[in-house]
Amino acid sequence: MTTAERPRHVTVAGRRVRHRIDGFGEPVVLLHGIGRSMRDFAAQHELLAERFRVHSVDLPGYGGSLPMVDPYNLPSLARFVGRYLDAVGVHRPAHLVGSSLGGAIAMQLAVTERHRVGSLALVGSAGFGREVSLALRLLTLRPLGRAMLLPSRATARRTELALFHDPAFATAERITYALEAARLPYTARVVLATARSLGQYQGVRQQWRQDLLARMAELDVPTLVVWGERDRVLPAAHIEAARAALPKARTHLFPDCGHLPQIERAEEFHRLLLDFWGVSVPTGGRPTTTTGPAPDAGS
């Protein structure tokens, strides 16, 4: 990674936020899930920056971003993304790619600030069903949830292993980073607040899911829904609920893949995004497009 490519910081609503911007073209915004960081999109950031203006951002209280003052609910998190886009000068519709919680945030932004969203790519997204991993359900219980987040290498390893079908992706580097993130003074508070706002022991709360999907169904926004067949966080059966709720959406199920296909199936995932956005990739060549969007140097 060159100096120009290293993550930097921007102030959003008075709080320091870590982000990374590379490339030129239509804006793409990559949104990670609960307890994660923009590192989950590192490979996609590199690939997409060859063709797009790519924004990776740590959500408030995750990775290198300080917590926000607002409550940790879906409207507040979507509002943060809108404020972030203003802070970095993105004033045209962006392609939002959201993983897990990031997918729900992307949908929420689409229904509340439609002008900001050019398309949605939802990756193992929250919002399509009640079922969620036992670990996330237990986080909603007091005081068990806080005890579960006590930093240890064993916990970090279990967390990383749960995200992938192929355990080889739970590398020592990823485990070490997860442990370092768990040791940040605000991590446990933010994860617990997010988990309890959106879920309970019985699973993902119904009210916000129903409201969000009802409003999404009224929108005309190009949408791609992607899942890993072996997802152990949010089950792949949710893709059927997505098809029912969003009948115009394109869907894709990756076989033998866990919760993070953007990592576990990086090249295939990248090609899927390009196809969804209408970018052709000649054999052995660089991506091209038939529409030729103008560079977005201002974003």
PDB file of N, CA and C in Angstrom, residues 71-77 136-137 139-141 189-201 203-209:
ATOM      1  N   PRO A  71     -27.837   7.850  18.964  1.00  0.00           N
ATOM      2  CA  PRO A  71     -28.119   6.453  19.304  1.00  0.00           C
ATOM      3  C   PRO A  71     -27.675   5.516  18.179  1.00  0.00           C
ATOM      4  N   TYR A  72     -27.328   4.294  18.551  1.00  0.00           N
ATOM      5  CA  TYR A  72     -26.881   3.321  17.557  1.00  0.00           C
ATOM      6  C   TYR A  72     -28.073   2.553  16.987  1.00  0.00           C
ATOM      7  N   ASN A  73     -28.892   3.277  16.229  1.00  0.00           N
ATOM      8  CA  ASN A  73     -29.991   2.637  15.519  1.00  0.00           C
ATOM      9  C   ASN A  73     -29.798   2.840  14.020  1.00  0.00           C
ATOM     10  N   LEU A  74     -30.646   2.211  13.225  1.00  0.00           N
ATOM     11  CA  LEU A  74     -30.468   2.244  11.775  1.00  0.00           C
ATOM     12  C   LEU A  74     -30.594   3.657  11.199  1.00  0.00           C
ATOM     13  N   PRO A  75     -31.589   4.449  11.599  1.00  0.00           N
ATOM     14  CA  PRO A  75     -31.666   5.810  11.059  1.00  0.00           C
ATOM     15  C   PRO A  75     -30.422   6.641  11.351  1.00  0.00           C
ATOM     16  N   SER A  76     -29.873   6.526  12.570  1.00  0.00           N
ATOM     17  CA  SER A  76     -28.676   7.296  12.909  1.00  0.00           C
ATOM     18  C   SER A  76     -27.475   6.861  12.086  1.00  0.00           C
ATOM     19  N   LEU A  77     -27.321   5.557  11.885  1.00  0.00           N
ATOM     20  CA  LEU A  77     -26.193   5.059  11.104  1.00  0.00           C
ATOM     21  C   LEU A  77     -26.314   5.478   9.639  1.00  0.00           C
ATOM     22  N   LEU A 136     -24.655 -13.485  18.077  1.00  0.00           N
ATOM     23  CA  LEU A 136     -25.246 -12.153  18.020  1.00  0.00           C
ATOM     24  C   LEU A 136     -26.506 -12.064  18.868  1.00  0.00           C
ATOM     25  N   ARG A 137     -27.254 -13.150  18.975  1.00  0.00           N
ATOM     26  CA  ARG A 137     -28.431 -13.147  19.843  1.00  0.00           C
ATOM     27  C   ARG A 137     -28.026 -13.019  21.310  1.00  0.00           C
ATOM     28  N   LEU A 139     -25.460 -11.555  22.493  1.00  0.00           N
ATOM     29  CA  LEU A 139     -24.950 -10.216  22.788  1.00  0.00           C
ATOM     30  C   LEU A 139     -26.038  -9.301  23.336  1.00  0.00           C
ATOM     31  N   THR A 140     -27.288  -9.596  23.037  1.00  0.00           N
ATOM     32  CA  THR A 140     -28.380  -8.728  23.478  1.00  0.00           C
ATOM     33  C   THR A 140     -28.731  -8.936  24.948  1.00  0.00           C
ATOM     34  N   LEU A 141     -28.180  -9.978  25.568  1.00  0.00           N
ATOM     35  CA  LEU A 141     -28.500 -10.297  26.960  1.00  0.00           C
ATOM     36  C   LEU A 141     -27.515  -9.630  27.908  1.00  0.00           C
ATOM     37  N   ARG A 189     -18.926  -1.311  23.956  1.00  0.00           N
ATOM     38  CA  ARG A 189     -20.116  -0.468  24.128  1.00  0.00           C
ATOM     39  C   ARG A 189     -20.857  -0.281  22.804  1.00  0.00           C
ATOM     40  N   VAL A 190     -20.117  -0.024  21.744  1.00  0.00           N
ATOM     41  CA  VAL A 190     -20.739   0.233  20.444  1.00  0.00           C
ATOM     42  C   VAL A 190     -21.369  -1.035  19.871  1.00  0.00           C
ATOM     43  N   VAL A 191     -20.661  -2.157  19.951  1.00  0.00           N
ATOM     44  CA  VAL A 191     -21.206  -3.418  19.439  1.00  0.00           C
ATOM     45  C   VAL A 191     -22.482  -3.787  20.186  1.00  0.00           C
ATOM     46  N   LEU A 192     -22.461  -3.663  21.509  1.00  0.00           N
ATOM     47  CA  LEU A 192     -23.639  -4.016  22.297  1.00  0.00           C
ATOM     48  C   LEU A 192     -24.815  -3.091  21.991  1.00  0.00           C
ATOM     49  N   ALA A 193     -24.545  -1.797  21.875  1.00  0.00           N
ATOM     50  CA  ALA A 193     -25.621  -0.852  21.573  1.00  0.00           C
ATOM     51  C   ALA A 193     -26.247  -1.154  20.215  1.00  0.00           C
ATOM     52  N   THR A 194     -25.410  -1.483  19.242  1.00  0.00           N
ATOM     53  CA  THR A 194     -25.918  -1.798  17.904  1.00  0.00           C
ATOM     54  C   THR A 194     -26.732  -3.085  17.922  1.00  0.00           C
ATOM     55  N   ALA A 195     -26.178  -4.112  18.558  1.00  0.00           N
ATOM     56  CA  ALA A 195     -26.856  -5.414  18.599  1.00  0.00           C
ATOM     57  C   ALA A 195     -28.204  -5.313  19.305  1.00  0.00           C
ATOM     58  N   ARG A 196     -28.267  -4.563  20.404  1.00  0.00           N
ATOM     59  CA  ARG A 196     -29.501  -4.477  21.176  1.00  0.00           C
ATOM     60  C   ARG A 196     -30.542  -3.588  20.511  1.00  0.00           C
ATOM     61  N   SER A 197     -30.088  -2.637  19.718  1.00  0.00           N
ATOM     62  CA  SER A 197     -31.035  -1.797  18.987  1.00  0.00           C
ATOM     63  C   SER A 197     -31.734  -2.581  17.880  1.00  0.00           C
ATOM     64  N   LEU A 198     -30.986  -3.433  17.201  1.00  0.00           N
ATOM     65  CA  LEU A 198     -31.517  -4.126  16.027  1.00  0.00           C
ATOM     66  C   LEU A 198     -32.010  -5.533  16.312  1.00  0.00           C
ATOM     67  N   GLY A 199     -31.618  -6.092  17.463  1.00  0.00           N
ATOM     68  CA  GLY A 199     -31.977  -7.478  17.729  1.00  0.00           C
ATOM     69  C   GLY A 199     -32.325  -7.734  19.179  1.00  0.00           C
ATOM     70  N   GLN A 200     -32.741  -8.959  19.442  1.00  0.00           N
ATOM     71  CA  GLN A 200     -33.019  -9.454  20.779  1.00  0.00           C
ATOM     72  C   GLN A 200     -32.672 -10.938  20.776  1.00  0.00           C
ATOM     73  N   TYR A 201     -32.849 -11.602  21.920  1.00  0.00           N
ATOM     74  CA  TYR A 201     -32.451 -13.010  21.967  1.00  0.00           C
ATOM     75  C   TYR A 201     -33.207 -13.852  20.937  1.00  0.00           C
ATOM     76  N   GLY A 203     -33.980 -13.039  18.011  1.00  0.00           N
ATOM     77  CA  GLY A 203     -33.477 -12.789  16.661  1.00  0.00           C
ATOM     78  C   GLY A 203     -33.573 -11.321  16.287  1.00  0.00           C
ATOM     79  N   VAL A 204     -33.416 -11.041  15.001  1.00  0.00           N
ATOM     80  CA  VAL A 204     -33.478  -9.668  14.510  1.00  0.00           C
ATOM     81  C   VAL A 204     -34.893  -9.127  14.715  1.00  0.00           C
ATOM     82  N   ARG A 205     -34.984  -7.925  15.249  1.00  0.00           N
ATOM     83  CA  ARG A 205     -36.293  -7.354  15.571  1.00  0.00           C
ATOM     84  C   ARG A 205     -37.161  -7.201  14.319  1.00  0.00           C
ATOM     85  N   GLN A 206     -38.442  -7.510  14.474  1.00  0.00           N
ATOM     86  CA  GLN A 206     -39.353  -7.541  13.333  1.00  0.00           C
ATOM     87  C   GLN A 206     -39.757  -6.155  12.851  1.00  0.00           C
ATOM     88  N   GLN A 207     -39.984  -5.227  13.771  1.00  0.00           N
ATOM     89  CA  GLN A 207     -40.589  -3.956  13.390  1.00  0.00           C
ATOM     90  C   GLN A 207     -39.740  -3.195  12.382  1.00  0.00           C
ATOM     91  N   TRP A 208     -38.443  -3.047  12.677  1.00  0.00           N
ATOM     92  CA  TRP A 208     -37.624  -2.262  11.755  1.00  0.00           C
ATOM     93  C   TRP A 208     -37.449  -2.982  10.423  1.00  0.00           C
ATOM     94  N   ARG A 209     -37.420  -4.317  10.461  1.00  0.00           N
ATOM     95  CA  ARG A 209     -37.288  -5.068   9.205  1.00  0.00           C
ATOM     96  C   ARG A 209     -38.508  -4.849   8.313  1.00  0.00           C
TER      97      ARG A 209
END
